[in-house]
Coordinates of C-alpha atoms in Angstrom, one line a residue:
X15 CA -64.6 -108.7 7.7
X16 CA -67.2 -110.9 6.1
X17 CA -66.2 -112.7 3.0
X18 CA -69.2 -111.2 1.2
X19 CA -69.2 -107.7 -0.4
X20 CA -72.6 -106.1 -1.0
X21 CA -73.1 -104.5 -4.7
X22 CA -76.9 -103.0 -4.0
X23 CA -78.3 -106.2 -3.6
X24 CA -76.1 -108.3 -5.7
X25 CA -73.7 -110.4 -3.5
X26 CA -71.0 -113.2 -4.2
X27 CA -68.3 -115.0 -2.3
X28 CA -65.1 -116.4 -2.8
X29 CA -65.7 -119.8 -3.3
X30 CA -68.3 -119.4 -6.1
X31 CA -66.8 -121.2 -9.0
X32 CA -67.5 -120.3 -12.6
X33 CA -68.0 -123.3 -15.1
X34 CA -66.3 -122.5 -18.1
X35 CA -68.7 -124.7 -19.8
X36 CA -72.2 -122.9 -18.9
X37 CA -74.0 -121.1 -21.6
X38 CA -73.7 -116.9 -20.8
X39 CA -77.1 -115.9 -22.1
X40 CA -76.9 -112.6 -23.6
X41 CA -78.3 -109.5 -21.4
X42 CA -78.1 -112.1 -18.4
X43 CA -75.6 -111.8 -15.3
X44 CA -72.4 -114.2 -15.5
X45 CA -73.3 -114.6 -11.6
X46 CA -76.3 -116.5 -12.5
X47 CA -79.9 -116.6 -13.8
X48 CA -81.5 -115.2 -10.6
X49 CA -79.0 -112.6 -10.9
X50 CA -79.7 -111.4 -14.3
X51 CA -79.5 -107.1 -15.4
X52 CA -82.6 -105.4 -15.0
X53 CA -84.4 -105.1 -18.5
X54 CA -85.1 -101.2 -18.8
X55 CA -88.8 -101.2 -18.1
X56 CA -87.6 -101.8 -14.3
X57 CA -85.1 -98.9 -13.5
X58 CA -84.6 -98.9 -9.8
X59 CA -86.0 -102.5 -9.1
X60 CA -82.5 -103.2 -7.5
X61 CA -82.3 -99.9 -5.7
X62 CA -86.0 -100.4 -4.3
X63 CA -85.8 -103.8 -3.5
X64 CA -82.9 -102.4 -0.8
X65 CA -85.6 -99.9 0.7
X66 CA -88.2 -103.2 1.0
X67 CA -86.1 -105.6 1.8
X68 CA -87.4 -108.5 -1.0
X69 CA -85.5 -109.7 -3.3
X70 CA -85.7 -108.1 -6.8
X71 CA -88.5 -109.3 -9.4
X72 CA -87.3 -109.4 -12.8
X73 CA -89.3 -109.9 -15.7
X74 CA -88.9 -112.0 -18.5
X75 CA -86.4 -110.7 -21.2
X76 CA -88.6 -110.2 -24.5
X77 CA -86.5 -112.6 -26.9
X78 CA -86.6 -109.6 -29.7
X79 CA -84.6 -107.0 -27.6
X80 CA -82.1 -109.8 -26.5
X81 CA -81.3 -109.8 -30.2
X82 CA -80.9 -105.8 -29.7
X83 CA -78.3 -106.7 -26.8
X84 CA -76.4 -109.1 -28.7
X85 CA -75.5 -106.6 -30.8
X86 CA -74.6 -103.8 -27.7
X87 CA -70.8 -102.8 -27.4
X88 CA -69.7 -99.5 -26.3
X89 CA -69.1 -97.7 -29.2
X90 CA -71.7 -95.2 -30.8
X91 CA -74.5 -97.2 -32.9
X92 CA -77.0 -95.8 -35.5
X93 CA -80.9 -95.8 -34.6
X94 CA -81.9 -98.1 -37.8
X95 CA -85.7 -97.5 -36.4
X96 CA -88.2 -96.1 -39.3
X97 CA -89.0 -93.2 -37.1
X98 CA -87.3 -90.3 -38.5
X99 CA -87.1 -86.6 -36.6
X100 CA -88.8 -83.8 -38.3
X101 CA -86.2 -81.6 -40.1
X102 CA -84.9 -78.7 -38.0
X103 CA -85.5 -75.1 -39.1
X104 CA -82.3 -73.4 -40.4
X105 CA -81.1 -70.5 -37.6
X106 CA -79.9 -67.4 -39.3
X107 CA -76.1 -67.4 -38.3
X108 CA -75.0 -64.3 -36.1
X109 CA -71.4 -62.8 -35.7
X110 CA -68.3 -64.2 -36.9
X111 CA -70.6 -67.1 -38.5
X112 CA -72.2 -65.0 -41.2
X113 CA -70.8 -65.5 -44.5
X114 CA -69.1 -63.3 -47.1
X115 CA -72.1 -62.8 -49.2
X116 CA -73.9 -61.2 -46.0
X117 CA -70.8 -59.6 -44.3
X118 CA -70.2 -57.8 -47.7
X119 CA -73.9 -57.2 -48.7
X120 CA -74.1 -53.4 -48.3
X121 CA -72.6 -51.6 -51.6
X122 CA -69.4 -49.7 -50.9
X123 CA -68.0 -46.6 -51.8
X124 CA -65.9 -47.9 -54.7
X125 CA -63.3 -46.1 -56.6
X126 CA -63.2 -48.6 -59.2
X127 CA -66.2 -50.0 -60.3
X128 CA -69.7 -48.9 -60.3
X129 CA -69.8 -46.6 -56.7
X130 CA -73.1 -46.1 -54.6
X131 CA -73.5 -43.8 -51.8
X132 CA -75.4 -44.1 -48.2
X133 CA -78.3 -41.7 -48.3
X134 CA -79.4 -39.6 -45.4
X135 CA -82.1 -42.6 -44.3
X136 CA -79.2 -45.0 -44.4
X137 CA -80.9 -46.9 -47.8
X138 CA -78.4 -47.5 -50.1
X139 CA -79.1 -45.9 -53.7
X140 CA -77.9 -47.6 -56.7
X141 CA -75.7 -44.6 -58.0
X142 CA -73.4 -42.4 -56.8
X143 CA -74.4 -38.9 -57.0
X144 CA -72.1 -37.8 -59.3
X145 CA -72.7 -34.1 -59.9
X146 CA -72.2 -33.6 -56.6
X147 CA -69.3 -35.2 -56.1
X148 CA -67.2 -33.7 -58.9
X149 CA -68.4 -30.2 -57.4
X150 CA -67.5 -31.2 -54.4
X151 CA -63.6 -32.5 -55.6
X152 CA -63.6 -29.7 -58.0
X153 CA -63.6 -27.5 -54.5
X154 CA -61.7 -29.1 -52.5
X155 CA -58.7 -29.0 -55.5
X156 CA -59.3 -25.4 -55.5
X157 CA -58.6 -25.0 -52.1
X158 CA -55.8 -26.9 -52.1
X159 CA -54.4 -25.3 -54.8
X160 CA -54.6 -21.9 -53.6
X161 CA -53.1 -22.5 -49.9
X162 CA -50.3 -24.2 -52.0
X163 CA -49.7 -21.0 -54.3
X164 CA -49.7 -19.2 -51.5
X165 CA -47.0 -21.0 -49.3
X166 CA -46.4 -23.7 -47.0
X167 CA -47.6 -22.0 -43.9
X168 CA -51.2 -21.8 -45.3
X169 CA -51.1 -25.1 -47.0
X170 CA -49.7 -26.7 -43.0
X171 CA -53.1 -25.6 -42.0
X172 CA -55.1 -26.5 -44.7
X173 CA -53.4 -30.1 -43.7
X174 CA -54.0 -30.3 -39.9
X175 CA -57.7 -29.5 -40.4
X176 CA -57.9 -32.3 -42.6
X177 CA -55.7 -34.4 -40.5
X178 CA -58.1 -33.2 -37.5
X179 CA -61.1 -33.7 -39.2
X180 CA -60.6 -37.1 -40.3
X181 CA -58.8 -38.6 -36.5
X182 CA -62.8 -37.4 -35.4
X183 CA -64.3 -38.9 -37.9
X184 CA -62.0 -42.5 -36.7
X185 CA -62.6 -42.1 -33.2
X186 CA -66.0 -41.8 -33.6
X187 CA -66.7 -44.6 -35.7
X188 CA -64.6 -47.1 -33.2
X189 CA -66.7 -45.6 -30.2
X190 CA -69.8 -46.5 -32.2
X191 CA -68.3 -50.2 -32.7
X192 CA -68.3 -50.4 -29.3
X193 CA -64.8 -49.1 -28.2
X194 CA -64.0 -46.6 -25.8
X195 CA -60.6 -44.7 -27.4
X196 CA -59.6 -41.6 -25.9
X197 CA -60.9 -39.1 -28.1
X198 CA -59.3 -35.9 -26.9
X199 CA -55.8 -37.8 -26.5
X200 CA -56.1 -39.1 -30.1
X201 CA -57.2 -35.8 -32.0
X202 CA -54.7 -33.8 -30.1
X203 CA -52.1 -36.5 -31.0
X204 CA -53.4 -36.6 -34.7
X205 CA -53.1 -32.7 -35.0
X206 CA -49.8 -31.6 -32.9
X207 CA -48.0 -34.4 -35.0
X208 CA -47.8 -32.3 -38.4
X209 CA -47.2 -29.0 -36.2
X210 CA -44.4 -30.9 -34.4
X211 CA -42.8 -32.6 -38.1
X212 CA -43.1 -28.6 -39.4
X213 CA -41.6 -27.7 -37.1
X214 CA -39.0 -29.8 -35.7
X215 CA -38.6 -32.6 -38.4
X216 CA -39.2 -36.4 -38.6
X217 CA -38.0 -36.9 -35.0
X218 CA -40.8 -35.0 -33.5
X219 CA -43.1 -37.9 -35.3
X220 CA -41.6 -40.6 -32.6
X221 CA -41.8 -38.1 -29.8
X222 CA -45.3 -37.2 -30.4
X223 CA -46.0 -40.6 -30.4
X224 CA -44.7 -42.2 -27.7
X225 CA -45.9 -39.2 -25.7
X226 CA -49.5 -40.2 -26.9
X227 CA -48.9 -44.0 -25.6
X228 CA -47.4 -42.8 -22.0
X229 CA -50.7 -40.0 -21.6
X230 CA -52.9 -42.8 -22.7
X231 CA -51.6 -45.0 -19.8
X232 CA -52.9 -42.3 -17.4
X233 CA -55.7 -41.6 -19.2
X234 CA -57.2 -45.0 -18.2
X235 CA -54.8 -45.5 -14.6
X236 CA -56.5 -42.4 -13.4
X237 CA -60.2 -43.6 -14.5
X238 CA -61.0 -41.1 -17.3
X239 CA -61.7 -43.7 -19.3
X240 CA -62.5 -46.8 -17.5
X241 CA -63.7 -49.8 -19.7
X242 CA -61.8 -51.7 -22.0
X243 CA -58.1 -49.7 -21.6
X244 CA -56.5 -52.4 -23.2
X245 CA -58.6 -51.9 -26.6
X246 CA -59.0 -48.3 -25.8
X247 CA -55.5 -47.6 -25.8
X248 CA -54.6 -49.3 -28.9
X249 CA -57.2 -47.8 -30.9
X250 CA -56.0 -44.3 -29.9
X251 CA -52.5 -44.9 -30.8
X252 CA -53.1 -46.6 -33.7
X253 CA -55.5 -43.3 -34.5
X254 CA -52.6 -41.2 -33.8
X255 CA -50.5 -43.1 -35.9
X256 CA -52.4 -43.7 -39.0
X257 CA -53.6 -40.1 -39.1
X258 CA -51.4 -38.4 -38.1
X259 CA -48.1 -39.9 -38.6
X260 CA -48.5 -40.8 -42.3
X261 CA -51.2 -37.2 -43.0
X262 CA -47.2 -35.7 -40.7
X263 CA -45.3 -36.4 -43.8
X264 CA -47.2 -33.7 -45.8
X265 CA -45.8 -31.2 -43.1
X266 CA -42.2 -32.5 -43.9
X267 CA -42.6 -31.7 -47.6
X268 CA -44.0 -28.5 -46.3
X269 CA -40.5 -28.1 -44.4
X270 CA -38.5 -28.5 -47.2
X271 CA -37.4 -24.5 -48.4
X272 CA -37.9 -23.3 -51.9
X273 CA -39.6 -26.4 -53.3
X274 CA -41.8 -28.4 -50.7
X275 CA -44.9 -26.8 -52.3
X276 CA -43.9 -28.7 -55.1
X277 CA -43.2 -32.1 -53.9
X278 CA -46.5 -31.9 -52.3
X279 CA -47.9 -31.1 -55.2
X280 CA -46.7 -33.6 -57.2
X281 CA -47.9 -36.1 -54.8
X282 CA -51.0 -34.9 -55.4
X283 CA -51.8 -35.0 -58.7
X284 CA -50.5 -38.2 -59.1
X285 CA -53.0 -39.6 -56.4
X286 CA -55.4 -37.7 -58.0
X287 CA -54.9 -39.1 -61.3
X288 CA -55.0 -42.3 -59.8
X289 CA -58.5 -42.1 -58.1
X290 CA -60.2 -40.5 -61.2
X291 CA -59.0 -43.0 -64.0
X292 CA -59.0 -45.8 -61.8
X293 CA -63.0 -44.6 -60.6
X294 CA -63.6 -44.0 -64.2
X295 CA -62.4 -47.3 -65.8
X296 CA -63.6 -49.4 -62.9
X297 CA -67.2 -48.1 -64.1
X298 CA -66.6 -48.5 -67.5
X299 CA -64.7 -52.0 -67.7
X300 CA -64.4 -53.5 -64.6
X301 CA -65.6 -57.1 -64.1
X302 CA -63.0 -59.0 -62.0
X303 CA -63.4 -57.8 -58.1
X304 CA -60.0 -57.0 -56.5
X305 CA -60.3 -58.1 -52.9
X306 CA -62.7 -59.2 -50.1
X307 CA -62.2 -55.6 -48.2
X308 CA -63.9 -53.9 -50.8
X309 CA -66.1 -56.0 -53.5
X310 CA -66.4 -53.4 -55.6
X311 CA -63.4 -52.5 -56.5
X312 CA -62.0 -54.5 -59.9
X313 CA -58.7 -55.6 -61.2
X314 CA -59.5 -53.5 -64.7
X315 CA -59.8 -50.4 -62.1
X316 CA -56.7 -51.0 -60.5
X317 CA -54.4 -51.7 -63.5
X318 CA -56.3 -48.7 -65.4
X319 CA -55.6 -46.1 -62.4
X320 CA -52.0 -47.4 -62.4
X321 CA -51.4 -47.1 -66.3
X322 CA -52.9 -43.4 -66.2
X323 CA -50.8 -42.6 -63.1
X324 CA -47.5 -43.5 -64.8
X325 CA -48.6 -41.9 -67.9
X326 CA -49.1 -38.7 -66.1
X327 CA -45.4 -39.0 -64.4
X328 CA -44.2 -39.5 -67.8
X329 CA -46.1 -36.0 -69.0
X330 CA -44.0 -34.5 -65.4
X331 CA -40.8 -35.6 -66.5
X332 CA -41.1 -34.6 -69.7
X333 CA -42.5 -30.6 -69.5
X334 CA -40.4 -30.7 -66.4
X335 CA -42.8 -29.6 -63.4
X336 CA -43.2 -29.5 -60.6
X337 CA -40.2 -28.9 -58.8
X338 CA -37.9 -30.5 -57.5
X339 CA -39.4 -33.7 -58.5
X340 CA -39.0 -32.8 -62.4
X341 CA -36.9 -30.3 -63.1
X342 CA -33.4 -31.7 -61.6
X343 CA -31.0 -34.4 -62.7
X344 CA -31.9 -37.5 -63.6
X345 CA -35.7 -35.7 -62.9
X346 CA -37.1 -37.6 -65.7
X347 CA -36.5 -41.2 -64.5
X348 CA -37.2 -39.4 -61.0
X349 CA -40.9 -38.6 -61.8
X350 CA -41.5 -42.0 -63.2
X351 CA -40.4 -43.8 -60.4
X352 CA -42.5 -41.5 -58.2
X353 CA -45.4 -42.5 -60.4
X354 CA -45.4 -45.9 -59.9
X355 CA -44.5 -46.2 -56.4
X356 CA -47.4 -43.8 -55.7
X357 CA -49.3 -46.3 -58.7
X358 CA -49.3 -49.2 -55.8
X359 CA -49.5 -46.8 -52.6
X360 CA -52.6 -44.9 -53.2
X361 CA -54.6 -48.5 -53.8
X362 CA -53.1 -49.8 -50.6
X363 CA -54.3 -46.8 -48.4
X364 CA -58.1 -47.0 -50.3
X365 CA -58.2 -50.6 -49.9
X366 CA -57.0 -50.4 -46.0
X367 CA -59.5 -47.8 -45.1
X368 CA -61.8 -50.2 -46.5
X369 CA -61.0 -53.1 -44.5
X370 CA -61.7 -50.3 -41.3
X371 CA -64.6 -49.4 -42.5
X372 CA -65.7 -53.3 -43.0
X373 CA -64.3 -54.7 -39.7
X374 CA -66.3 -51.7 -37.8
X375 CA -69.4 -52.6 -40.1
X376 CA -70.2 -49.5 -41.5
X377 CA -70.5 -47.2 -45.3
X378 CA -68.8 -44.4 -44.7
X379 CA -66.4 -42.7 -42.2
X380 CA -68.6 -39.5 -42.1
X381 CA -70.9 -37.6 -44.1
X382 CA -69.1 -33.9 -44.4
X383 CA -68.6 -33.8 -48.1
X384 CA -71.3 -35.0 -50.2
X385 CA -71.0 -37.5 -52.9
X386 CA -67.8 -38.8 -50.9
X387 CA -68.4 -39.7 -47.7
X388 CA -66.3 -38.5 -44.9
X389 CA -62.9 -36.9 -45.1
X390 CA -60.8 -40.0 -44.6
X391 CA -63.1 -41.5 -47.2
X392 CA -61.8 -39.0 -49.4
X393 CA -58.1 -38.9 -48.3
X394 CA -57.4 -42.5 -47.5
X395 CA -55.0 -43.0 -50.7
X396 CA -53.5 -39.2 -50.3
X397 CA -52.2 -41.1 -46.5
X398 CA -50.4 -43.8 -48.2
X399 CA -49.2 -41.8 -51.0
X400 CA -47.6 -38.8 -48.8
X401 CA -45.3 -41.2 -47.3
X402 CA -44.4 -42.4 -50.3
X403 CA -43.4 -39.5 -52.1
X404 CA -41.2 -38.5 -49.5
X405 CA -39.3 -41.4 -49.1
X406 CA -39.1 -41.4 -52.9
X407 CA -37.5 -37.9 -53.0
X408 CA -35.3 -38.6 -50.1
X409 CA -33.7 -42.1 -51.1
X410 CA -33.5 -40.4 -55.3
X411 CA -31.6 -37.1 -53.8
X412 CA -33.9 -35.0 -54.5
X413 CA -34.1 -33.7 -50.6

C-alpha cells in the first residue's frame, strides 16, 4: 500500500514535518502555499484539475476577503453588508393560525348582550329580530304548556320531537364540518333514549347507549360508512349522548306519577326566567364579555339572569307551586336550591352549545324557528338544566 493517500488532488506523506514556527496564513492550507483552499470564484478547480490531469491554478487571494476569513468560525454570522432585502408581504394566516379577533369575527346569537341573527343570505344584520322572536317563544311556551296540562304522555312526545329535531340539526352540522357520523344510528339513538327512560327508567339510558356504540362499530366494519370511523363514531355517540341522554331526563320527570308534570315544569320556568332576564340585562348593561366561546355574552348578563332566577325560586317557595318541588317539606329551601343550581346549569349548556357551534365554524344550528336559530339553539340551556333538576329533586327527597 503506498504511503501516500490521495484527497482529490491534495496528497501528503508521512515524513512531512510541520514547523511549529512557520506563519499559517489565514484562508491558506497548513500543508503549504501551493496547497492553499480554493478562493470561491474557482469551485471545482480541484475536481477538474483530476479530469485534466494539471495541477490546480489558484488565484491570488484578494487581501480584503482574507480579512472576511479571519474572522470565519462555524457558528452562524450576521451579513453586516448595506444591501438590505425588500420587506416581505404579510400572508393572511389560514387554520389554526388565525387569531381570536378573526376566529370570533361573525356576531353570535347571544343571550346576554346585544343578539344578531344570520339572515337568509348568510349577512349578518346588526339586530335581532325581535318581534319575531318573542312570537315565536310566546308559541312554543304555549305548546308546552298545553301537552303539560294535558299529561305526561303528550308532553313525552312533545319532548322526543324536540329531542329528534335538534340530534338532525347536530348531525348535520358535523357532516357539513367535514365529518361523516352516522346519521340514522344517532337520531334513532337520540329519540329511543327518552322512550326507553319513560318507560323503563334511568337504566335504559346506559343500555341505549352502549347499544348505539356496539351498532356504530358495524356501521363502519360492514362499510356503511367508510371514511373517518374513528371521528365518525365519536361524533355519533357523543350525539346520542348529549341529546338524548341529558333531553332523557325530561322523560324521567315524566315517569314520576302524580307530580312529574310539575317537576318539569318547574324546571322550566326557571330556565326560562333565566334566558329572558339574562338576554334582557345583557342588552341593557352588559359591558364585560364572559368567555372566548361566545363574545357576546357578558358578566352583567350572567349575574342578572342568575339574580332573576333565584328570585323567581324564591316567588315558588313562597306561593307554594309547582308540585312537588314547592309544596312539600322543607319545599321552600327546596325551590331555592333548585333555583340556583339551575342559575349556573342553564349558562353552562348555552355557553357549551356555543363552543359547538364555534369549533364547527358556523351561526346557528338550524334555521326552523325564526328569530332563534335552530332548535338546539333554542334548547341548549333547557339540556343542562333537565339534568339538574332531577338530580336536585332526587338527592332533596322530593322523588
Amino acid at each position: 500500500m503506498s504511503d501516500q493517500d490521495d484527497f482529490g488532488g491534495l496528497s501528503s506523506s508521512e515524513e512531512d514535518e510541520f514547523d511549529d514556527d512557520a506563519g499559517v496564513v489565514a484562508g491558506r492550507s497548513v500543508f503549504g502555499d501551493e496547497h492553499g483552499e480554493p478562493a470561491w470564484g474557482d469551485v471545482g478547480t480541484a475536481e477538474s484539475s483530476q479530469l485534466t490531469g494539471s495541477e490546480p491554478r489558484l488565484q491570488e487571494a484578494d487581501p480584503q476577503e482574507l480579512g472576511v476569513w479571519t474572522d470565519h468560525t462555524s457558528a452562524p454570522q450576521w451579513d453586516e453588508s448595506e444591501e438590505t432585502l425588500p420587506p416581505m408581504e404579510p400572508q393572511e394566516p389560514v387554520g389554526e393560525a388565525l387569531g381570536d379577533e378573526d376566529f370570533f369575527g361573525y356576531e353570535d346569537q347571544s343571550t346576554y348582550a346585544g343578539v344578531s341573527a344570520t339572515g337568509p343570505t348568510g349577512v349578518v344584520s346588526a339586530e335581532r329580530d325581535m318581534p319575531m322572536a318573542v312570537l315565536v317563544g310566546v308559541f312554543l311556551s304555549a305548546v308546552i304548556l298545553v301537552a303539560l296540562q294535558v299529561g305526561p304522555a303528550l308532553a313525552l312526545v312533545v319532548a322526543t320531537v324536540v329531542l329528534g329535531l335538534a340530534a338532525v340539526e347536530l348531525l348535520s352540522a358535523v357532516r357539513v364540518a367535514g365529518y361523516q357520523p352516522a346519521v340514522v344510528l344517532g337520531l334513532a339513538g337520540a329519540v329511543t333514549m327518552p322512550l326507553a327512560a319513560y318507560w323503563r327508567g334511568i337504566d335504559a339510558i346506559v343500555v341505549v347507549l352502549v347499544l348505539t356504540v356496539v351498532f356504530g362499530a358495524l356501521w363502519y366494519l360492514t362499510g356503511v360508512g367508510v371514511e373517518g370511523p374513528m371521528r365518525g363514531l365519536a361524533v355519533t355517540v357523543f350525539a346520542v349522548a348529549y341529546i338524548g341522554g341529558l333531553g332523557s331526563h325530561a322523560a324521567l320527570m315524566l315517569k314520576i306519577p302524580t307530580h312529574g308534570t310539575g317537576l318539569l315544569t318547574a324546571a322550566i320556568v326557571l330556565t326560562v326566567a333565566h334566558d329572558v332576564s339574562a338576554m334582557a340585562i345583557g342588552r341593557a348593561a352588559g359591558r364585560t364579555p364572559l368567555s372566548r366561546a361566545s363574545p357576546n355574552k357578558t358578566l352583567e348578563g350572567l349575574l342578572g339572569g342568575a339574580i332573576v332566577t333565584v328570585a323567581v325560586g324564591v316567588v315558588m317557595g313562597l306561593v307554594g307551586m309547582p308540585a312537588p318541588i314547592a309544596d312539600g317539606p322543607g319545599s321552600f329551601w327546596t325551590a331555592v336550591l333548585l333555583s340556583v343550581v339551575v342559575a349556573v346549569a342553564a349558562p353552562i349548556g348555552d355557553l357549551a352549545e356555543s363552543m359547538l357551534k364555534r369549533d364547527l365554524e358556523i351561526k346557528d344550528m338550524g334555521s326552523l324557528l325564526p328569530g332563534h336559530g335552530g332548535i338546539l339553539d333554542r334548547f341548549d340551556a333547557m339540556l343542562f338544566s333537565l339534568p339538574a333538576t332531577y338530580y336536585v329533586a332526587l338527592m332533596t327527597g322530593v322523588i
